[in-house]
Short mmCIF file of N, CA and C in Angstrom, two decimals:
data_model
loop_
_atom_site.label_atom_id
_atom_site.label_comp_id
_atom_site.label_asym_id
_atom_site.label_seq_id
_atom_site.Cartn_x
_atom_site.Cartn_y
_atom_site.Cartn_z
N UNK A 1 8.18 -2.89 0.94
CA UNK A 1 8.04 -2.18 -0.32
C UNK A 1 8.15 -0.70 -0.05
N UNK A 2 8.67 -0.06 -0.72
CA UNK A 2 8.96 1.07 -0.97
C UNK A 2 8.57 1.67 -2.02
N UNK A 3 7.70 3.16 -1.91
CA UNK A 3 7.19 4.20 -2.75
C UNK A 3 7.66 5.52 -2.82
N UNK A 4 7.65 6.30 -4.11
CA UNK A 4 8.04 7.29 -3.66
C UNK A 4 6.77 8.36 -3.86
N UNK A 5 5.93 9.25 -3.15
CA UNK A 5 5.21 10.30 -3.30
C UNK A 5 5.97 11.31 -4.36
N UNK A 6 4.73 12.66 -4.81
CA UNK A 6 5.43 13.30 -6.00
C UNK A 6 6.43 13.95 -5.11
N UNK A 7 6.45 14.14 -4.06
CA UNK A 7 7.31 15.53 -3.44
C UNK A 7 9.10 14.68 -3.13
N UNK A 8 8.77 13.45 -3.14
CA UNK A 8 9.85 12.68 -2.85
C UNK A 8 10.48 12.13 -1.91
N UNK A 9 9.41 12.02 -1.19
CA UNK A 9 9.89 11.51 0.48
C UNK A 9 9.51 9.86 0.20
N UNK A 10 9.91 9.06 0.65
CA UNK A 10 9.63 7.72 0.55
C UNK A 10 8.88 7.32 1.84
N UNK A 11 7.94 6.02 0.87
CA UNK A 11 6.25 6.37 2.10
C UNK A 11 6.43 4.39 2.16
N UNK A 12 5.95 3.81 3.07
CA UNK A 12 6.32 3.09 3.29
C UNK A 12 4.69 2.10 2.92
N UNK A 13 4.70 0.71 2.31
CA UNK A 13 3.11 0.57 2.04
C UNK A 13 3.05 -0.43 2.95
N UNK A 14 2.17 -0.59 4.17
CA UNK A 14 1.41 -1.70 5.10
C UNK A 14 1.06 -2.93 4.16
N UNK A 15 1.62 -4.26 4.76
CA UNK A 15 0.65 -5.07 3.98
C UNK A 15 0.22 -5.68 5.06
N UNK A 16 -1.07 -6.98 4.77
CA UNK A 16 -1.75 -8.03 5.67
C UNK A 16 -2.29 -8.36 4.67
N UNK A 17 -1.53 -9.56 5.05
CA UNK A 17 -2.10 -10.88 4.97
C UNK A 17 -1.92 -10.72 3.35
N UNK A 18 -0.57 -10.34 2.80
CA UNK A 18 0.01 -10.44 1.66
C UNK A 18 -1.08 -9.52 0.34
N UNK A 19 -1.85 -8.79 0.82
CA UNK A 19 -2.68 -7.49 0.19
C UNK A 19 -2.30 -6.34 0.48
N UNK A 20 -1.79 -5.63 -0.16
CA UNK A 20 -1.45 -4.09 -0.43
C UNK A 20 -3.03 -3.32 0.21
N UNK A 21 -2.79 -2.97 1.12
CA UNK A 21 -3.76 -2.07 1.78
C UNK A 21 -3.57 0.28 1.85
N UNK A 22 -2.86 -0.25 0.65
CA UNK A 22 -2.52 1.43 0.13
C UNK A 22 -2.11 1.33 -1.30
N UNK A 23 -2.23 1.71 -1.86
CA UNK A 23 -1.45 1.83 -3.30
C UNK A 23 -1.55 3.46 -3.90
N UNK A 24 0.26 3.62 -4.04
CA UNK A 24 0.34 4.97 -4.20
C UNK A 24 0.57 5.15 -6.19
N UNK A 25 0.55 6.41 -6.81
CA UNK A 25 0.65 5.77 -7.76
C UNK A 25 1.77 5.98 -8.51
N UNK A 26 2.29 5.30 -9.37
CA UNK A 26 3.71 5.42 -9.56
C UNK A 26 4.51 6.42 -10.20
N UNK A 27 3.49 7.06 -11.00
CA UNK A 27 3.80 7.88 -11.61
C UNK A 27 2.88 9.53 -11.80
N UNK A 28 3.13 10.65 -11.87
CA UNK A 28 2.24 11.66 -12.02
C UNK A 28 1.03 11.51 -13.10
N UNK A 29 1.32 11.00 -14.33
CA UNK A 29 -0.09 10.81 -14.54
C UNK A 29 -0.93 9.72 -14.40
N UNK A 30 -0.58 8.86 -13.60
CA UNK A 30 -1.61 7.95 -12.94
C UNK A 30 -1.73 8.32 -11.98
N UNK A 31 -2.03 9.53 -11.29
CA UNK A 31 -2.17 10.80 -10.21
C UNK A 31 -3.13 11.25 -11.25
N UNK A 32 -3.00 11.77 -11.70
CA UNK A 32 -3.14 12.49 -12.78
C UNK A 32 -4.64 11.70 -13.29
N UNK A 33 -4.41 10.44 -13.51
CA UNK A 33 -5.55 9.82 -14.15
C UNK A 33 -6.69 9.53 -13.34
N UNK A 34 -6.38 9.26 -11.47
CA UNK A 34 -6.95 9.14 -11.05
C UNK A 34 -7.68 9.98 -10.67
N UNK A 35 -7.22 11.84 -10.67
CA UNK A 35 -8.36 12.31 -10.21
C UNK A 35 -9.18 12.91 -11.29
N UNK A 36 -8.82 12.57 -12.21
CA UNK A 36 -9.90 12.67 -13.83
C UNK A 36 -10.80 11.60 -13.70
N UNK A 37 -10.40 10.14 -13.00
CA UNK A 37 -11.43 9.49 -13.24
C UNK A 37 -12.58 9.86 -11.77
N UNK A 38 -12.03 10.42 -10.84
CA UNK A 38 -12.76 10.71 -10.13
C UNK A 38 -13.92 12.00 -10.13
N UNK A 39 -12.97 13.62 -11.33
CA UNK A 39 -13.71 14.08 -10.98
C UNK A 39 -14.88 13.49 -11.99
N UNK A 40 -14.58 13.00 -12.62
CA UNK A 40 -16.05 12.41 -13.97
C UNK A 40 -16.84 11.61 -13.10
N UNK A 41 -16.62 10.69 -11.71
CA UNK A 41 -17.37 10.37 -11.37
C UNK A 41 -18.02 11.32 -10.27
N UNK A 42 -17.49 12.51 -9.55
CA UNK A 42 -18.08 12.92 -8.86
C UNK A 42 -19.27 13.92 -9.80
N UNK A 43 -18.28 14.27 -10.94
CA UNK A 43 -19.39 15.29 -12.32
C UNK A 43 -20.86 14.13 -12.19
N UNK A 44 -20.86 13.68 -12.31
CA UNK A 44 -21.51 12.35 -12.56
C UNK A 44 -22.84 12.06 -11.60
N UNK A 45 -22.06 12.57 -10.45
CA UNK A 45 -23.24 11.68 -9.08
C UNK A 45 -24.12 13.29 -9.02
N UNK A 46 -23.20 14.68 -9.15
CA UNK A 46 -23.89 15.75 -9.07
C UNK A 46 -25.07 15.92 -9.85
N UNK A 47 -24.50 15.62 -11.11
CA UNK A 47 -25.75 15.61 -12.28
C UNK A 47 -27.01 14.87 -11.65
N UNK A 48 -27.00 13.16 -11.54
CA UNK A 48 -28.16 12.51 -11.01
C UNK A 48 -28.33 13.05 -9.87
N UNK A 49 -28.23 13.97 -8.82
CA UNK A 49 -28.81 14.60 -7.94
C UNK A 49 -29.09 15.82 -7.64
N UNK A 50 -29.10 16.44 -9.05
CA UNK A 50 -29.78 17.24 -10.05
C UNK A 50 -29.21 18.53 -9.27
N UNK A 51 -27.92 18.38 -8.92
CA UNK A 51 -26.92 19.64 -8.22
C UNK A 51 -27.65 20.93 -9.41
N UNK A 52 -27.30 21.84 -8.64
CA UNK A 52 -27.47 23.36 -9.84
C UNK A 52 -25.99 24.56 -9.85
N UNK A 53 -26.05 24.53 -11.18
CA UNK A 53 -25.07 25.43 -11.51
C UNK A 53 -23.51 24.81 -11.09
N UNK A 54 -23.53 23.63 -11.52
CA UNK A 54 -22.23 23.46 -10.68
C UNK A 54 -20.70 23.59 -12.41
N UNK A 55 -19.65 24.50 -11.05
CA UNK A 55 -18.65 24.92 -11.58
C UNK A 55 -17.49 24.03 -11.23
N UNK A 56 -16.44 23.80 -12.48
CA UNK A 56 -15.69 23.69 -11.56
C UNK A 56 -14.29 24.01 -12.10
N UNK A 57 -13.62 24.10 -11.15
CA UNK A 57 -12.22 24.92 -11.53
C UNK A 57 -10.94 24.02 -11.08
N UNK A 58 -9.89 23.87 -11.87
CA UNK A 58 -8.95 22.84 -12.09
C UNK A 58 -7.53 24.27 -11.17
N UNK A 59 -7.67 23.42 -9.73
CA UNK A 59 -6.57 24.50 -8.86
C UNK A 59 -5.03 23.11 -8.45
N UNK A 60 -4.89 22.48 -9.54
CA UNK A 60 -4.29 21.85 -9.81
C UNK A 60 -2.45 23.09 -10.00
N UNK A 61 -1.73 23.06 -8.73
CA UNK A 61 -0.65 23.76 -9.54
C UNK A 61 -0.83 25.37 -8.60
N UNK A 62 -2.16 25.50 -8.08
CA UNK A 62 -2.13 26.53 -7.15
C UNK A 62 -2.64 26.44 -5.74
N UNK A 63 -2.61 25.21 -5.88
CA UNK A 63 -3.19 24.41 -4.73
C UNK A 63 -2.58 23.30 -3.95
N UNK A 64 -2.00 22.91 -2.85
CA UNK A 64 -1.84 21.29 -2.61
C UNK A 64 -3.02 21.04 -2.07
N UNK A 65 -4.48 21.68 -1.87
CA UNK A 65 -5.07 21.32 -1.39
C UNK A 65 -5.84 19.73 -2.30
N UNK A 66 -5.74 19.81 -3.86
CA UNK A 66 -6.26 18.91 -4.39
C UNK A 66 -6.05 19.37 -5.84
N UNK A 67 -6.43 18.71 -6.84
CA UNK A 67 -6.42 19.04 -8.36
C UNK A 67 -7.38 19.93 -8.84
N UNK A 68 -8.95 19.80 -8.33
CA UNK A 68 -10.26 20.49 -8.50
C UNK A 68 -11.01 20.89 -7.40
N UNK A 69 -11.87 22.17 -8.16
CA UNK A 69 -13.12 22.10 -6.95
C UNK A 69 -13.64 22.21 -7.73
N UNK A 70 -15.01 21.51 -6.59
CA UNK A 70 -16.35 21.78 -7.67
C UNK A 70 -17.38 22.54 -6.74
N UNK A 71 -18.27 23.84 -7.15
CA UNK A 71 -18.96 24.07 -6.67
C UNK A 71 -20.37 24.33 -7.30
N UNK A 72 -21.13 23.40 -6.08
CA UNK A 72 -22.76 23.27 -6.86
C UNK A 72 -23.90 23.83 -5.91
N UNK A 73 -25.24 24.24 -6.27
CA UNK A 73 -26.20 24.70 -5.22
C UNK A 73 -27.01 23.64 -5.21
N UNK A 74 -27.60 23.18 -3.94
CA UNK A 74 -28.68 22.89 -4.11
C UNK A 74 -30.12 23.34 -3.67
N UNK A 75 -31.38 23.28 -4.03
CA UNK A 75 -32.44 24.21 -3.79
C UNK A 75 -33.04 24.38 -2.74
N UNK A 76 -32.31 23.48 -1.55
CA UNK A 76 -33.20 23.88 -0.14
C UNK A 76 -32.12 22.86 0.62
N UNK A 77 -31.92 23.30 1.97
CA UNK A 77 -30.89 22.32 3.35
C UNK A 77 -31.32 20.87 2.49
N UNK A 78 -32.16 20.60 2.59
CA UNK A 78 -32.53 18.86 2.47
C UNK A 78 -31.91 18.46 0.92
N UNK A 79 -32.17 19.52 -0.10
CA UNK A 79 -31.59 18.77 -1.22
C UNK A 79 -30.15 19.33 -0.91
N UNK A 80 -29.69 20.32 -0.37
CA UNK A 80 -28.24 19.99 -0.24
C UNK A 80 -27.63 18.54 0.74
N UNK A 81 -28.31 18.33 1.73
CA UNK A 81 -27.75 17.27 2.09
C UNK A 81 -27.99 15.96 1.02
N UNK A 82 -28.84 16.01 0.43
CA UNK A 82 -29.25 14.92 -0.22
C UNK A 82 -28.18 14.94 -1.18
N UNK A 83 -27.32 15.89 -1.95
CA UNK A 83 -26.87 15.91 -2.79
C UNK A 83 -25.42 15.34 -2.32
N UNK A 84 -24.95 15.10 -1.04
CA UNK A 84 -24.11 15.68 -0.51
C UNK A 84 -24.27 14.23 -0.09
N UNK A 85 -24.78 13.56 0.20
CA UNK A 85 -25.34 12.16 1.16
C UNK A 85 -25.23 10.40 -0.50
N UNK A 86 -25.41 11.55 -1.25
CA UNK A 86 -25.64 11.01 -2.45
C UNK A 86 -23.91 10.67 -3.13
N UNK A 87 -23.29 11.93 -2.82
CA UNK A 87 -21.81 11.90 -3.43
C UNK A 87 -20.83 11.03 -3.02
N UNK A 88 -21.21 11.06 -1.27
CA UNK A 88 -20.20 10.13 -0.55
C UNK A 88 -20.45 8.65 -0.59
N UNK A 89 -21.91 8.28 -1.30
CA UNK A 89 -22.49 6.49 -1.05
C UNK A 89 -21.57 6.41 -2.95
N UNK A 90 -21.62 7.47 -3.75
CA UNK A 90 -21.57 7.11 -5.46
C UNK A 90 -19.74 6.56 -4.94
N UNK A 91 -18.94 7.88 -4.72
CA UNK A 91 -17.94 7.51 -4.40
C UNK A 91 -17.11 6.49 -3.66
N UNK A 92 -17.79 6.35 -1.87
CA UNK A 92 -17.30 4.90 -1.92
C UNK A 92 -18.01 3.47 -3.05
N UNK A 93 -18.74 3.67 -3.37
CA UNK A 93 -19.47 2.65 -4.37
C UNK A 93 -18.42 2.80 -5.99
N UNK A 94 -17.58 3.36 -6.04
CA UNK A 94 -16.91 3.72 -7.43
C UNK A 94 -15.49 3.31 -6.77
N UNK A 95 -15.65 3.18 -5.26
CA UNK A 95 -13.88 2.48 -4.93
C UNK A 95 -13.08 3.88 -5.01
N UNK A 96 -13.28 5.18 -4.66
CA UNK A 96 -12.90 5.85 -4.42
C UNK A 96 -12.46 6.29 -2.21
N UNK A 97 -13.29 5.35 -1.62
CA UNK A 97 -12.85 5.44 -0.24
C UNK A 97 -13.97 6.44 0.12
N UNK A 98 -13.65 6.41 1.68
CA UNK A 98 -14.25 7.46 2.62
C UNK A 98 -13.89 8.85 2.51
N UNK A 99 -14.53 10.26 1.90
CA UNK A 99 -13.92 11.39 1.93
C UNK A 99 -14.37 11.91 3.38
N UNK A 100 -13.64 13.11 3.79
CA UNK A 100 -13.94 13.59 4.76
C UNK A 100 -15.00 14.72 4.24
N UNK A 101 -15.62 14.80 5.58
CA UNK A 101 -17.25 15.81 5.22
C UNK A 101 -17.10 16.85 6.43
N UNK A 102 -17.70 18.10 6.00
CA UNK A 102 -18.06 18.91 7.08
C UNK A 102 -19.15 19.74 6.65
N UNK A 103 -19.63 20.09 7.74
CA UNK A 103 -20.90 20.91 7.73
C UNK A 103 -22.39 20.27 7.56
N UNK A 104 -22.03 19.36 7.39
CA UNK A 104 -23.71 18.54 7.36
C UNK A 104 -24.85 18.44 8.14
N UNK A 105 -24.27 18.70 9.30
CA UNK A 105 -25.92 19.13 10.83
C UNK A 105 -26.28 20.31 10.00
N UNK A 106 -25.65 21.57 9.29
CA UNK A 106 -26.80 22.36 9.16
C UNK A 106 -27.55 22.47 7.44
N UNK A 107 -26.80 22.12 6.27
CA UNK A 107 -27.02 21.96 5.25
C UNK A 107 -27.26 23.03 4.59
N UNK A 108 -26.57 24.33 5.21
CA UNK A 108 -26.74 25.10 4.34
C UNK A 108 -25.10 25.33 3.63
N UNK A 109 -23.84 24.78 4.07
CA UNK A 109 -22.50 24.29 3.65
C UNK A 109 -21.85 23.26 3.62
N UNK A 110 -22.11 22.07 2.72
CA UNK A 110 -21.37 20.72 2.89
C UNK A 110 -19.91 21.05 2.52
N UNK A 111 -19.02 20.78 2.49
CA UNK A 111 -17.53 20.81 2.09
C UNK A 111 -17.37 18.79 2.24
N UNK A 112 -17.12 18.30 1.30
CA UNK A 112 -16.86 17.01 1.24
C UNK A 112 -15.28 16.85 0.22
N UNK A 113 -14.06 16.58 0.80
CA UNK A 113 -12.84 16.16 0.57
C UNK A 113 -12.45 15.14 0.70
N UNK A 114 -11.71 14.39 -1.18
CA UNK A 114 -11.90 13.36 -1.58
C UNK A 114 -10.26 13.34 -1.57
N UNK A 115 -9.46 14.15 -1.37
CA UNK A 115 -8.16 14.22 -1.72
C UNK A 115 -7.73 15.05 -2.90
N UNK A 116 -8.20 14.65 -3.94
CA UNK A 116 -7.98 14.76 -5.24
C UNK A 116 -8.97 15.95 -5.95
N UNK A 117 -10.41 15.76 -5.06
CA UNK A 117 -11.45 16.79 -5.22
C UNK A 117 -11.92 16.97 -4.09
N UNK A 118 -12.16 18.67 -4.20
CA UNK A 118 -13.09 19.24 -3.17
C UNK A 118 -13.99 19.76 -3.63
N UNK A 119 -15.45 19.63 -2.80
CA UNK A 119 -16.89 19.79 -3.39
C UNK A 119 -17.14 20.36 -2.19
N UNK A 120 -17.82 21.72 -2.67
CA UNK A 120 -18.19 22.45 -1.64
C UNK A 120 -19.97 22.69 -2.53
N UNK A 121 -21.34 22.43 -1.64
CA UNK A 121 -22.68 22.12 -2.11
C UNK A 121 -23.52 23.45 -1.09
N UNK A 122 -23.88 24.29 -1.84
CA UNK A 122 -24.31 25.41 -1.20
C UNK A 122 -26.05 25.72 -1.30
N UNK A 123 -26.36 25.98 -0.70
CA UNK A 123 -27.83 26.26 -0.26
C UNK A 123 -27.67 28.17 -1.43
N UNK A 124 -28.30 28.69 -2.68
CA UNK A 124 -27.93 29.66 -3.51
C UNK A 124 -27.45 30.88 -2.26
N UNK A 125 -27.95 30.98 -1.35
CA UNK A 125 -27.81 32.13 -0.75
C UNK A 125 -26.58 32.55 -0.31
N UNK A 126 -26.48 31.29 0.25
CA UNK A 126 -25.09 31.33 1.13
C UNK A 126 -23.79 31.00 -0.21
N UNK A 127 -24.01 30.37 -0.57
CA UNK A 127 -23.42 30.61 -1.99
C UNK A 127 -22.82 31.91 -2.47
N UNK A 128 -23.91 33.02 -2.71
CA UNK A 128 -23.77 34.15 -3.54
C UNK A 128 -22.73 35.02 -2.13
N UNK A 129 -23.51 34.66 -0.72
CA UNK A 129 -22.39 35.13 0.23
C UNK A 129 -21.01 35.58 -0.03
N UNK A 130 -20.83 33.83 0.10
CA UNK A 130 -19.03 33.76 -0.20
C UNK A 130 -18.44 33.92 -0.95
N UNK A 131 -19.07 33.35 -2.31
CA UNK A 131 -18.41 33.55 -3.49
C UNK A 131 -17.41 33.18 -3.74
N UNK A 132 -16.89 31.65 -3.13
CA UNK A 132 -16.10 31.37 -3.56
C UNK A 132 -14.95 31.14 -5.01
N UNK A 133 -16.10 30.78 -5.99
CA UNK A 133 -15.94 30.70 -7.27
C UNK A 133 -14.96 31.66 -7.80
N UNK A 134 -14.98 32.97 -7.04
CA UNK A 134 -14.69 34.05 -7.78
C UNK A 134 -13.07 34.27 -6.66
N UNK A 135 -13.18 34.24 -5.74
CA UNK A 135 -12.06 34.23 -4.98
C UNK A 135 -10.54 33.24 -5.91
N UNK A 136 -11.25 31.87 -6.25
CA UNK A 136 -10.46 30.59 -6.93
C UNK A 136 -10.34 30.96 -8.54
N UNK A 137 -11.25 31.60 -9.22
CA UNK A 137 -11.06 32.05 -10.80
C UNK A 137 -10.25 33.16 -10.97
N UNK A 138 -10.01 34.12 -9.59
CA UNK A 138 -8.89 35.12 -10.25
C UNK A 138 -7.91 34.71 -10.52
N UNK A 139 -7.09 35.41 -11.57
CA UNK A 139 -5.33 35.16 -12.09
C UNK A 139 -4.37 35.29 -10.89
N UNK A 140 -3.77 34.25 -11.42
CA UNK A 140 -2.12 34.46 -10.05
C UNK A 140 -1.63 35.88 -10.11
N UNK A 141 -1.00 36.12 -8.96
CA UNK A 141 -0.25 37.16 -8.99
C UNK A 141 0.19 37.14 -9.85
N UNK A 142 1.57 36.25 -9.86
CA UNK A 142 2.58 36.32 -10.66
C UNK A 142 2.29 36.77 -12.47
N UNK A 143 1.25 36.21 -13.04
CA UNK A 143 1.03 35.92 -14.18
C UNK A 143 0.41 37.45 -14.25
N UNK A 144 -0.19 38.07 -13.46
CA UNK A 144 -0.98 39.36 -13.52
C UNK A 144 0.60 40.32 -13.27
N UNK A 145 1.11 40.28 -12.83
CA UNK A 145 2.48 41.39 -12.38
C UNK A 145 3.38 40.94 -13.74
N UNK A 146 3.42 39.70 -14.49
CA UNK A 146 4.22 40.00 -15.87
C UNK A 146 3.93 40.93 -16.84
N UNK A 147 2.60 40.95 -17.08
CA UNK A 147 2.01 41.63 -17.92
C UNK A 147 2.39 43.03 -18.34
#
């Protein structure tokens, strides 16, 4: 079987034992649909683990890194890991797969990447540090130099 990714290279799908062990999706908005249904479920697991202040910004188009980020605080290392420990059990439990995680020995920066979403869970301090939020909400060049 043969797929084609959005960029157009043709991806080849593994089977065993006559089960599709990848499924790409056929079209952009079932891309599209899937990481809407994901970020509602990751919106979702943040809320019940009572994330704070969480933003999030659709870098869908300025990004290949993914469609969204979301960035949330939580009120001390332990509820950031907790929040963070909490996202990756909701998600594989929603059939979304294993995301990749970093930063979790110290809990004051989780970064957890789902493909589709990236969740970065900040301890407020280190948060106000980086500031990411604000780095990802400025206007494109381009759109700022038409003007």
């Amino acid at each position: 079987m043969v797929c084609h990714s959005r960029k157009g290279k043709a991806l080849t799908t593994v089977h065993a034992k006559g089960k599709t062990l990848a499924v790409l999706p056929k079209s952009a908005e079932r891309g599209a649909d899937a990481a809407a249904r994901a970020l509602e479920a990751v919106l979702a697991s943040l809320e019940d683990s009572k994330a704070e202040d969480i933003v999030t910004i659709d870098i869908a188009g300025k990004s290949a890194l993914g469609d969204y980020m979301i960035v949330v605080s939580g009120r001390s290392n332990r509820h950031v890991m907790a929040i963070s420990d909490h996202l990756l059990t909701d998600l594989k439990d929603e059939g979304f797969g294993t995301a990749r995680v970093e930063g979790q020995e110290g809990g004051d920066w989780i970064l957890i990447d789902t493909g589709d979403i990236i969740v970065h869970v900040f301890r407020p301090e280190i948060r106000e540090f980086y500031n990411i939020e604000k780095m990802w909400a400025a206007p494109d060049m381009d759109e700022e130099t038409r003007h």
